[in-house]
Short mmCIF file of N, CA, C and O in Angstrom, two decimals:
data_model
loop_
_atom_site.label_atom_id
_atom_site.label_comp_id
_atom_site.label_asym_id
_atom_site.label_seq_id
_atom_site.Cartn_x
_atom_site.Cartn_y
_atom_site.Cartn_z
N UNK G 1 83.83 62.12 32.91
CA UNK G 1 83.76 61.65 31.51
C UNK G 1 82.30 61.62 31.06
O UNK G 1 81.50 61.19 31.88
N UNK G 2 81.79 62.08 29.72
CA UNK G 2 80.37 62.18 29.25
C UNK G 2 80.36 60.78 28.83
O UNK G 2 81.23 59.92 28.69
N UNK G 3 78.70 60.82 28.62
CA UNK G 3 78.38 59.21 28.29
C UNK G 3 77.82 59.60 27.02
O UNK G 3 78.28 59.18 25.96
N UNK G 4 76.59 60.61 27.11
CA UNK G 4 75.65 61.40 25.92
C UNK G 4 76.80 61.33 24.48
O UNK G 4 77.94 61.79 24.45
N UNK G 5 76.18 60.72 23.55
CA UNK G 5 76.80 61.02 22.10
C UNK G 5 76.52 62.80 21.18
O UNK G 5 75.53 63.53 21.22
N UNK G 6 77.30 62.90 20.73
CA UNK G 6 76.88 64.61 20.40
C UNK G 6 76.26 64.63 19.32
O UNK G 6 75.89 65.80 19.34
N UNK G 7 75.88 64.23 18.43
CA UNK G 7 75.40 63.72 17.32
C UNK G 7 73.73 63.96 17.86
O UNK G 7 73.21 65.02 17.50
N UNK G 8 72.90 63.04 18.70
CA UNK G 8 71.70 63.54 19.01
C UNK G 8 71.56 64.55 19.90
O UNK G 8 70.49 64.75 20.48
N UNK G 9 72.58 65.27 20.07
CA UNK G 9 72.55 66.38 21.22
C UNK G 9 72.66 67.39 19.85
O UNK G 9 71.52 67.84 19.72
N UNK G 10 73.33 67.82 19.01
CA UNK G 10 72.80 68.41 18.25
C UNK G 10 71.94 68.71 17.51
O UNK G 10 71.59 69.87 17.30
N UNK G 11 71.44 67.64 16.94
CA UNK G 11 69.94 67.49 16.41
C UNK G 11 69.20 68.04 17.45
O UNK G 11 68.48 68.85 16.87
N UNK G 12 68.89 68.10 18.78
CA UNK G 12 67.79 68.08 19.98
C UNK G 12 68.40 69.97 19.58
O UNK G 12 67.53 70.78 19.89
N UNK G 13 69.61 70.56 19.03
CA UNK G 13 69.88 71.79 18.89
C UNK G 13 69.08 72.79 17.35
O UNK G 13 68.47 73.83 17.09
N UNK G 14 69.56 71.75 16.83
CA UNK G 14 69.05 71.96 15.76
C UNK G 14 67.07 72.25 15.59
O UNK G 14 66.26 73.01 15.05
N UNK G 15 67.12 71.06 16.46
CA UNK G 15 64.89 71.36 16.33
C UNK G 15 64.76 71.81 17.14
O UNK G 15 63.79 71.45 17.81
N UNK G 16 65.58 72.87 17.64
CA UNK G 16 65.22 73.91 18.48
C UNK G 16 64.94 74.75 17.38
O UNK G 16 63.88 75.33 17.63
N UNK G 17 65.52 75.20 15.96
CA UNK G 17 65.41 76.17 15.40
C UNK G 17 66.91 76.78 14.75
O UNK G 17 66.85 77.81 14.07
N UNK G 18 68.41 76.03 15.01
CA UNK G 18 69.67 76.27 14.67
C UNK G 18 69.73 76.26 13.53
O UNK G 18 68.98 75.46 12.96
N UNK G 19 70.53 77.03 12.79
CA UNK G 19 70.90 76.77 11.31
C UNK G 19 72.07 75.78 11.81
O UNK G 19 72.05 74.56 11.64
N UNK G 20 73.29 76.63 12.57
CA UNK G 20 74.26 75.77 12.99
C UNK G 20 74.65 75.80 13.79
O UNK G 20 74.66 76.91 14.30
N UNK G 21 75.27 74.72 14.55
CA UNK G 21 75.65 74.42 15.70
C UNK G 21 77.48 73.84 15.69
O UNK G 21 78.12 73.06 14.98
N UNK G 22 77.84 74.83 17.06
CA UNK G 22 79.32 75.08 16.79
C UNK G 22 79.48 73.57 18.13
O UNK G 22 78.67 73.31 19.03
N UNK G 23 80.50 73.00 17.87
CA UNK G 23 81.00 71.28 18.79
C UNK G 23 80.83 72.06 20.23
O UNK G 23 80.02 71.69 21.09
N UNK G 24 81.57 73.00 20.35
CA UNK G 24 81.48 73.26 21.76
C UNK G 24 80.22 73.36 22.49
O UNK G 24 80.08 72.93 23.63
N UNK G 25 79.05 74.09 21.61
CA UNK G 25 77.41 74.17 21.83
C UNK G 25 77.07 72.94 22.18
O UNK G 25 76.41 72.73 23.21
N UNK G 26 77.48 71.98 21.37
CA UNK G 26 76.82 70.10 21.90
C UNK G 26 77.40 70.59 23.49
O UNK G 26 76.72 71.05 24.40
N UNK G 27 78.90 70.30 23.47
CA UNK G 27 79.35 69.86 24.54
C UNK G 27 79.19 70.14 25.82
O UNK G 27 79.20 69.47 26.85
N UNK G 28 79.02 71.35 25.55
CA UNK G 28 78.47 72.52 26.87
C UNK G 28 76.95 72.07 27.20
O UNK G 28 76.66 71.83 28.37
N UNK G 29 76.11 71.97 26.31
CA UNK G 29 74.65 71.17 26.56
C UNK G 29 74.81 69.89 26.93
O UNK G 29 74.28 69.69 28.03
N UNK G 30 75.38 68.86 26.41
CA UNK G 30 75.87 67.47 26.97
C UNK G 30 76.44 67.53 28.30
O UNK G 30 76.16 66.51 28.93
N UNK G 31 77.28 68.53 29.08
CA UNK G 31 77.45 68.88 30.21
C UNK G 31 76.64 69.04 31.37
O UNK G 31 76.84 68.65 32.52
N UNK G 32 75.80 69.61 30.93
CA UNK G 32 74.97 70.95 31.68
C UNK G 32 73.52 69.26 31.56
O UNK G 32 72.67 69.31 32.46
N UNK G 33 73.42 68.45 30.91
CA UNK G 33 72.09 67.16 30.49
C UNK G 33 72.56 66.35 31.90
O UNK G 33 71.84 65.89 32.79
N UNK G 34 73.99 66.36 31.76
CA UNK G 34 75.05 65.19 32.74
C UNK G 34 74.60 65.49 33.98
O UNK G 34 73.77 64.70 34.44
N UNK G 35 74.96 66.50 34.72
CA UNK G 35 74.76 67.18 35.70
C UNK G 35 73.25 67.18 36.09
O UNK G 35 72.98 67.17 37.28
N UNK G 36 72.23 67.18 35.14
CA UNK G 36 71.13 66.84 35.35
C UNK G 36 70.66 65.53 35.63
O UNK G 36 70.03 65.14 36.61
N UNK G 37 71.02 64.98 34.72
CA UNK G 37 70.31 63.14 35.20
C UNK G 37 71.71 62.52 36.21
O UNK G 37 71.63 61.36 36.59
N UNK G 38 72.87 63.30 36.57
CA UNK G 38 73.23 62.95 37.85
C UNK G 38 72.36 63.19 39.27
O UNK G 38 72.19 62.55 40.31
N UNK G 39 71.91 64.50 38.72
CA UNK G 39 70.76 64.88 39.82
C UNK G 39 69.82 63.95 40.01
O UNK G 39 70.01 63.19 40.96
N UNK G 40 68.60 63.77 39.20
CA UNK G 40 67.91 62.90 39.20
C UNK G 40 67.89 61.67 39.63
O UNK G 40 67.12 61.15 40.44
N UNK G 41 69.21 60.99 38.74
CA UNK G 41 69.47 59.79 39.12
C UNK G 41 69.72 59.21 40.58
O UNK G 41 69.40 58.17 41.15
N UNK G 42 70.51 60.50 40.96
CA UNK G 42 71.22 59.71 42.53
C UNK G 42 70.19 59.86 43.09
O UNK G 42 70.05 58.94 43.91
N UNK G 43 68.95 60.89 43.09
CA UNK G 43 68.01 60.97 43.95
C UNK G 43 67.05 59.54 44.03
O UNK G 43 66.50 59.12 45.04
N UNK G 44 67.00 58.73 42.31
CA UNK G 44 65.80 57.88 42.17
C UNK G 44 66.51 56.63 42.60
O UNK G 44 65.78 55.66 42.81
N UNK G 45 68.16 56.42 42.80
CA UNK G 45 68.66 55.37 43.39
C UNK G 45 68.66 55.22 44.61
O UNK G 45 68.64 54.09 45.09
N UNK G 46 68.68 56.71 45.66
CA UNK G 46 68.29 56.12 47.33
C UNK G 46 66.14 56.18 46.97
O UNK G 46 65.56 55.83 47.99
N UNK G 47 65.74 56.32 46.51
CA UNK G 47 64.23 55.87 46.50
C UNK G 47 64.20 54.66 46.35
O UNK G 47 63.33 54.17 47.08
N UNK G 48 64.80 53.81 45.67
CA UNK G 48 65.12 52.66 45.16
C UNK G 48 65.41 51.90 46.37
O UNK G 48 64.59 51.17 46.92
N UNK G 49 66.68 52.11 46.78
CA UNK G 49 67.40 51.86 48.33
C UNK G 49 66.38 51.72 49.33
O UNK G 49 66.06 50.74 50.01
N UNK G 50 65.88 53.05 49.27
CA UNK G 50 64.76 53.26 50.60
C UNK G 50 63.77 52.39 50.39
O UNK G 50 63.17 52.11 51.44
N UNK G 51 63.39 51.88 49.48
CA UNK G 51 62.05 51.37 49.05
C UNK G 51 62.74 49.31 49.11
O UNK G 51 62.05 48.34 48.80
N UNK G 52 64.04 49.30 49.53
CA UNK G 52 64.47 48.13 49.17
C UNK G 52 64.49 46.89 47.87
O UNK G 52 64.47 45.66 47.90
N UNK G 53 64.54 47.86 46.85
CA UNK G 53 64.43 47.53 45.65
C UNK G 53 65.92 47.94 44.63
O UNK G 53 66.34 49.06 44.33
N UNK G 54 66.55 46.45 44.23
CA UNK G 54 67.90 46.45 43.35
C UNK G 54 67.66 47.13 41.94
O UNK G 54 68.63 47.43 41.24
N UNK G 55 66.25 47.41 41.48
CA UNK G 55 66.25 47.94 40.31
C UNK G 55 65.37 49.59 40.09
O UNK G 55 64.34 50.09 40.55
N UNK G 56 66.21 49.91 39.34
CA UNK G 56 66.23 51.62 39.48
C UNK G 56 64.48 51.21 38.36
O UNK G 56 64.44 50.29 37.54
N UNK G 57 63.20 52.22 38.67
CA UNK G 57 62.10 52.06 38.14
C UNK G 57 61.62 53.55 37.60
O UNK G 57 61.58 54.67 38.10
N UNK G 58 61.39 53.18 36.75
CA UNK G 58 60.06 54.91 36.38
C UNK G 58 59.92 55.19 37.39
O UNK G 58 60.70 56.04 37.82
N UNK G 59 59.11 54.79 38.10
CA UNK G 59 58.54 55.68 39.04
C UNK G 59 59.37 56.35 39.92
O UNK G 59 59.03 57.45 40.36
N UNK G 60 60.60 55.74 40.31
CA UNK G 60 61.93 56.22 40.89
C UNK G 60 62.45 57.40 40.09
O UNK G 60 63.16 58.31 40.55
N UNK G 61 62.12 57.32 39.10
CA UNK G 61 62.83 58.71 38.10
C UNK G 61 61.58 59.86 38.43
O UNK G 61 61.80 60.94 38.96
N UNK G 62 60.26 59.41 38.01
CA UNK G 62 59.18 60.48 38.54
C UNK G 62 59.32 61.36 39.69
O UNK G 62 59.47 62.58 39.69
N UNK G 63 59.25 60.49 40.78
CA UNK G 63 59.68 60.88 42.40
C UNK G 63 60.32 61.72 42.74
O UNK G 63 60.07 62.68 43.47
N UNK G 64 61.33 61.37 42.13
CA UNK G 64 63.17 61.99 41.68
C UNK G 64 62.85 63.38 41.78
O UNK G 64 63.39 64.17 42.55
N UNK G 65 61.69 63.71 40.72
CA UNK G 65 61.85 65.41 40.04
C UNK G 65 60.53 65.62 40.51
O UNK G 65 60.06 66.51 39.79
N UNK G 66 59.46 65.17 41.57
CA UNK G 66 58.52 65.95 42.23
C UNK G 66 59.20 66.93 43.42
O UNK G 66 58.49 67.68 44.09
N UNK O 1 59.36 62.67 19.05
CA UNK O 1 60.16 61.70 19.08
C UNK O 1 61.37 62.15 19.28
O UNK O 1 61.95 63.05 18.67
N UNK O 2 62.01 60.98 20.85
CA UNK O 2 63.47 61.19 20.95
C UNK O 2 64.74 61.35 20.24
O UNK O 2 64.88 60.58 19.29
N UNK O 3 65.17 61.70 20.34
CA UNK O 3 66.54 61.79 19.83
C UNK O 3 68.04 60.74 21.06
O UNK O 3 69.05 60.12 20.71
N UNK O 4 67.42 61.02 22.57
CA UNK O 4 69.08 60.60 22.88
C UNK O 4 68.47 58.98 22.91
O UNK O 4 67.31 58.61 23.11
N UNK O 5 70.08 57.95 22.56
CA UNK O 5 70.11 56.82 22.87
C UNK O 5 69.42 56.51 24.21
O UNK O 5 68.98 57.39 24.95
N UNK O 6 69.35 54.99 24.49
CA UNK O 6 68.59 54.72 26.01
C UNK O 6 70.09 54.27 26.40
O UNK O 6 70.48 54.78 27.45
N UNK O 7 71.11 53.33 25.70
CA UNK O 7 72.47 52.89 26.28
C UNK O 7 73.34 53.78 27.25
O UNK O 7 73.77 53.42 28.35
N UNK O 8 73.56 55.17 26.58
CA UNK O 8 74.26 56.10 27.70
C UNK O 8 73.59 56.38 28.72
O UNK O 8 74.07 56.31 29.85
N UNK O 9 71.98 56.88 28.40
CA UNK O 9 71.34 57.05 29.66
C UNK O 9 70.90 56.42 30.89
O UNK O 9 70.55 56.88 31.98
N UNK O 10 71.03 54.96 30.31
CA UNK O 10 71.00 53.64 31.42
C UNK O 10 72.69 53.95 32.01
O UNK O 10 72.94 54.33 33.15
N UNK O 11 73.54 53.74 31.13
CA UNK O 11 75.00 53.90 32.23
C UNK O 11 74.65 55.29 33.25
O UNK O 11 74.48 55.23 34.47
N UNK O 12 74.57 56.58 32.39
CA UNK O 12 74.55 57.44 33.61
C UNK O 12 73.65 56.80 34.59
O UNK O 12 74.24 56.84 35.67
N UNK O 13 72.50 56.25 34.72
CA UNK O 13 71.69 56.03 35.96
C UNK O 13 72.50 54.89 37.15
O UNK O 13 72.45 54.87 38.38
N UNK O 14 73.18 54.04 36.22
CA UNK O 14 74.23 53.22 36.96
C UNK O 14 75.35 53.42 37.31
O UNK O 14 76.06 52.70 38.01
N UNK O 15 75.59 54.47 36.81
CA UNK O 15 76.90 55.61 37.74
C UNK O 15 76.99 56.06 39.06
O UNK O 15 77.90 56.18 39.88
N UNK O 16 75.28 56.36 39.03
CA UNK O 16 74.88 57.14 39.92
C UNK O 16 74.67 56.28 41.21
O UNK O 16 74.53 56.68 42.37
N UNK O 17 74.69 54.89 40.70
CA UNK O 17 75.21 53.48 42.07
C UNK O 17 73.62 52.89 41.85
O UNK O 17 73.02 52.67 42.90
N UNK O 18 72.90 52.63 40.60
CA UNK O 18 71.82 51.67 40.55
C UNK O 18 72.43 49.79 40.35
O UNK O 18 73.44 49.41 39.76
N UNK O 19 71.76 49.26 40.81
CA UNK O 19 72.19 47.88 40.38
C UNK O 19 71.72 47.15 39.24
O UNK O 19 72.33 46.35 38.53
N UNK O 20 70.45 47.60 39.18
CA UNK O 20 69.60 47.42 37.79
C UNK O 20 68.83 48.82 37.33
O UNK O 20 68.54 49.75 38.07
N UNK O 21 68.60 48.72 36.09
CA UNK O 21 67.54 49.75 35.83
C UNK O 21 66.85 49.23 34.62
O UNK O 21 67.22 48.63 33.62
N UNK O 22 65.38 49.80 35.20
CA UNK O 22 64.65 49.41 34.32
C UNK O 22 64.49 50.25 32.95
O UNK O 22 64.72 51.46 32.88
N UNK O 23 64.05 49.40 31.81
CA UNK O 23 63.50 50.41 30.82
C UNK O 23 63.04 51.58 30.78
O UNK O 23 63.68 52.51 30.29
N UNK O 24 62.17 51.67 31.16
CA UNK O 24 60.95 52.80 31.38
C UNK O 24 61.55 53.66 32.19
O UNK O 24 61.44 54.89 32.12
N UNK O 25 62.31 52.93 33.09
CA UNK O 25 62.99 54.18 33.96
C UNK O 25 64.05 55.18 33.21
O UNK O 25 64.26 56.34 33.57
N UNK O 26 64.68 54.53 32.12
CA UNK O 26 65.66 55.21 31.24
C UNK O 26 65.25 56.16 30.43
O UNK O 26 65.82 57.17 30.01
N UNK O 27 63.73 55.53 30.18
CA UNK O 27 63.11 56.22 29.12
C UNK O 27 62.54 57.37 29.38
O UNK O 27 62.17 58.21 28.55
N UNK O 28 62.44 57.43 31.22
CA UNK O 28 61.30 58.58 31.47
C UNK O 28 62.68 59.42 31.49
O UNK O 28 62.51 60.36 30.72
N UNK O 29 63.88 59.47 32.00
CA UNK O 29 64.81 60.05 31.96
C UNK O 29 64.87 60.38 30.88
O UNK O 29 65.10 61.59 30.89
N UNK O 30 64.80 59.99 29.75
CA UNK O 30 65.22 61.06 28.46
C UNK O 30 64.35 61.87 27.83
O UNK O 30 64.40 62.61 26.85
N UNK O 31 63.25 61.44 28.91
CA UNK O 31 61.86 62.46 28.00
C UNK O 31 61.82 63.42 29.31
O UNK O 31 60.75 64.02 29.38
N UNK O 32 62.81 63.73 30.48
CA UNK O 32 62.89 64.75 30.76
C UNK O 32 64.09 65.56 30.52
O UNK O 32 64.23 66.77 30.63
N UNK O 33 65.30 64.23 30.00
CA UNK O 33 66.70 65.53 29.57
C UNK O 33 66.17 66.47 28.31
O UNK O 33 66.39 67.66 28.08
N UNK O 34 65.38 65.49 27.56
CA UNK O 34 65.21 66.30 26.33
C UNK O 34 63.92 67.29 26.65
O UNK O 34 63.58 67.81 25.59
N UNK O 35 63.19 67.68 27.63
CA UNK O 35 62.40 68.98 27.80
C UNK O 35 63.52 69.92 28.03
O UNK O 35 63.79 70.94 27.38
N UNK O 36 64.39 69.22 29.48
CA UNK O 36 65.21 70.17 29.62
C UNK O 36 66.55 70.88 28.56
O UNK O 36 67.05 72.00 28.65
N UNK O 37 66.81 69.97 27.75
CA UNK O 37 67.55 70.71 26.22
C UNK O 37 66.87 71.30 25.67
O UNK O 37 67.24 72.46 25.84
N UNK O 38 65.68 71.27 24.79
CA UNK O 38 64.69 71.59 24.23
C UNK O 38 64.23 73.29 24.86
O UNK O 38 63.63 74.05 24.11
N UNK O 39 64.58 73.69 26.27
CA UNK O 39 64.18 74.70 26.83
C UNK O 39 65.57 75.79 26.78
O UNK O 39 65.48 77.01 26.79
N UNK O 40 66.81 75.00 26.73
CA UNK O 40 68.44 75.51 26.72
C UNK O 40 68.52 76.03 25.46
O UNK O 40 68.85 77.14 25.05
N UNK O 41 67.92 74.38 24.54
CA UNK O 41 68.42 75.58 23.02
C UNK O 41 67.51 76.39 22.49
O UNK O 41 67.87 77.07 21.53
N UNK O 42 66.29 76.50 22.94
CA UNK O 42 65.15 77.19 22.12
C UNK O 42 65.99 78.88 22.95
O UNK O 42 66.12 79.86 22.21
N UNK O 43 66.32 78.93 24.01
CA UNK O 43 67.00 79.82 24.62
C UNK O 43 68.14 80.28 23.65
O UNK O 43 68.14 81.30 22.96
N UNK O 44 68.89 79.53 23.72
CA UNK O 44 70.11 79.55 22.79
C UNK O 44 70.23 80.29 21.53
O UNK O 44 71.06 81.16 21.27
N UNK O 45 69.01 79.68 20.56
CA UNK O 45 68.86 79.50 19.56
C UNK O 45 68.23 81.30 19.31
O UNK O 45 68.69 82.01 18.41
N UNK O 46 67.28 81.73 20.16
CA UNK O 46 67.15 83.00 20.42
C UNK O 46 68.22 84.20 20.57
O UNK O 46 68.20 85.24 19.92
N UNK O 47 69.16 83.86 21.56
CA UNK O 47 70.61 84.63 21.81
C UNK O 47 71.06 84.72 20.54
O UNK O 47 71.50 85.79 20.14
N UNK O 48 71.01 83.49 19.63
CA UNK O 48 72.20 83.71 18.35
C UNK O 48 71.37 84.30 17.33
O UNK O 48 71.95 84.60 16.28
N UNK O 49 70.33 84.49 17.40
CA UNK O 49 69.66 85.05 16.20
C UNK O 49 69.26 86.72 16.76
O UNK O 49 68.95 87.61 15.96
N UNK O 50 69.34 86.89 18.08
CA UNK O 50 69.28 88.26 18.64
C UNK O 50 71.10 88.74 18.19
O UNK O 50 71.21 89.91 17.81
N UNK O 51 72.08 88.11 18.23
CA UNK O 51 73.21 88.48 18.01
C UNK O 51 73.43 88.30 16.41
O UNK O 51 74.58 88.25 15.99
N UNK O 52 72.47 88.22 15.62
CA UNK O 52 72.61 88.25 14.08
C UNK O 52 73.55 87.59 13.83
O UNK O 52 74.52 88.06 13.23
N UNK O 53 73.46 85.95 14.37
CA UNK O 53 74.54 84.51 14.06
C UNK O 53 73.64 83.30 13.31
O UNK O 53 72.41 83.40 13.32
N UNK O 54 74.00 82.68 12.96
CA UNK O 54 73.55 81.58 12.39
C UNK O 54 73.86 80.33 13.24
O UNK O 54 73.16 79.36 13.54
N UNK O 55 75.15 80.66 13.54
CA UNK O 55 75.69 79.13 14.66
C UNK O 55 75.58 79.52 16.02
O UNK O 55 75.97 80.52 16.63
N UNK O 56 74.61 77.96 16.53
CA UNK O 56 74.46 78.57 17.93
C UNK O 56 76.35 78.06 18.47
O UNK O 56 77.14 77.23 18.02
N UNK O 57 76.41 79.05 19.58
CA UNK O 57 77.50 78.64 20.55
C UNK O 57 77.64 78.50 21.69
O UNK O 57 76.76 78.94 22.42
N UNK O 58 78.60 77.94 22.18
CA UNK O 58 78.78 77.34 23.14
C UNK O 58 78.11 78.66 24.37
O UNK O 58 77.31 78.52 25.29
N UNK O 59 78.73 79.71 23.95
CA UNK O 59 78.83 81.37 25.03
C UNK O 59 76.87 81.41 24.73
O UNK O 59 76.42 82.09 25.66
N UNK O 60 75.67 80.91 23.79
CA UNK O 60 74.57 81.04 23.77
C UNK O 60 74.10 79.97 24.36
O UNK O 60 72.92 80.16 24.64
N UNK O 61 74.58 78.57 24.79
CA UNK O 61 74.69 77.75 25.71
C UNK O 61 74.57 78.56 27.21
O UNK O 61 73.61 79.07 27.80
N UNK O 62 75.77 78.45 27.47
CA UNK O 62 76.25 79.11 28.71
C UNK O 62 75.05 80.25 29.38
O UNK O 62 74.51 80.29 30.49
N UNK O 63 74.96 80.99 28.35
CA UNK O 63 74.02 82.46 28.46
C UNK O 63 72.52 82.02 29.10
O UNK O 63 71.97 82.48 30.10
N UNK O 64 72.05 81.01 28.20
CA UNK O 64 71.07 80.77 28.08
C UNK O 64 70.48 80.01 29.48
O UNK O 64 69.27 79.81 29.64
N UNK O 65 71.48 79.63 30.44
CA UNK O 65 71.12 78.76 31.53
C UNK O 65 71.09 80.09 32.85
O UNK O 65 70.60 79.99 33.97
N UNK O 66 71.55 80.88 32.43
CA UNK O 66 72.08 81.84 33.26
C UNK O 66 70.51 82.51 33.76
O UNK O 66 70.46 83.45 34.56
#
């Protein structure tokens, strides 16, 4: 299930340079965002873990994507 | 300036099994989903104007990650 609203996922389409943007274009990008900060995320939550710390931090997201 | 909410992007990070998350940590997350959109649709946005379209789509999505 997506969390991302499509509404600023189009706009982020749009100032790319779109005249228009077809629902499926959000959705497929809202997909493809998901899959990304799943990546990220699970990586900056065992940093978190490893580091013995209950709260997910910036710097845990930085880490994440070095 | 952003475009996605911080609310969805804090749940995805707590999906991903955080117990807390911080601000900043949400925040650095969306200032890297949105490089990474920002790089999909400028892609995108190219495909549909090489295909003499106005609306990007979902298939200039897709293309564009490829």
């Amino acid at each position: 299930m997506s969390e991302l609203p499509i509404a600023p996922v189009t706009r982020l389409i749009r100032n790319a340079g779109a005249e228009r943007v077809s629902e499926d274009a959000s959705q497929e990008l809202i997909r493809l965002l998901e899959i990304e900060a799943e990546k990220i995320a699970g990586k900056a939550v065992n940093l978190a873990r490893h580091a013995k710390r209950k709260t997910v931090t910036k710097e845990d997201i930085v880490e994440a994507t070095r």
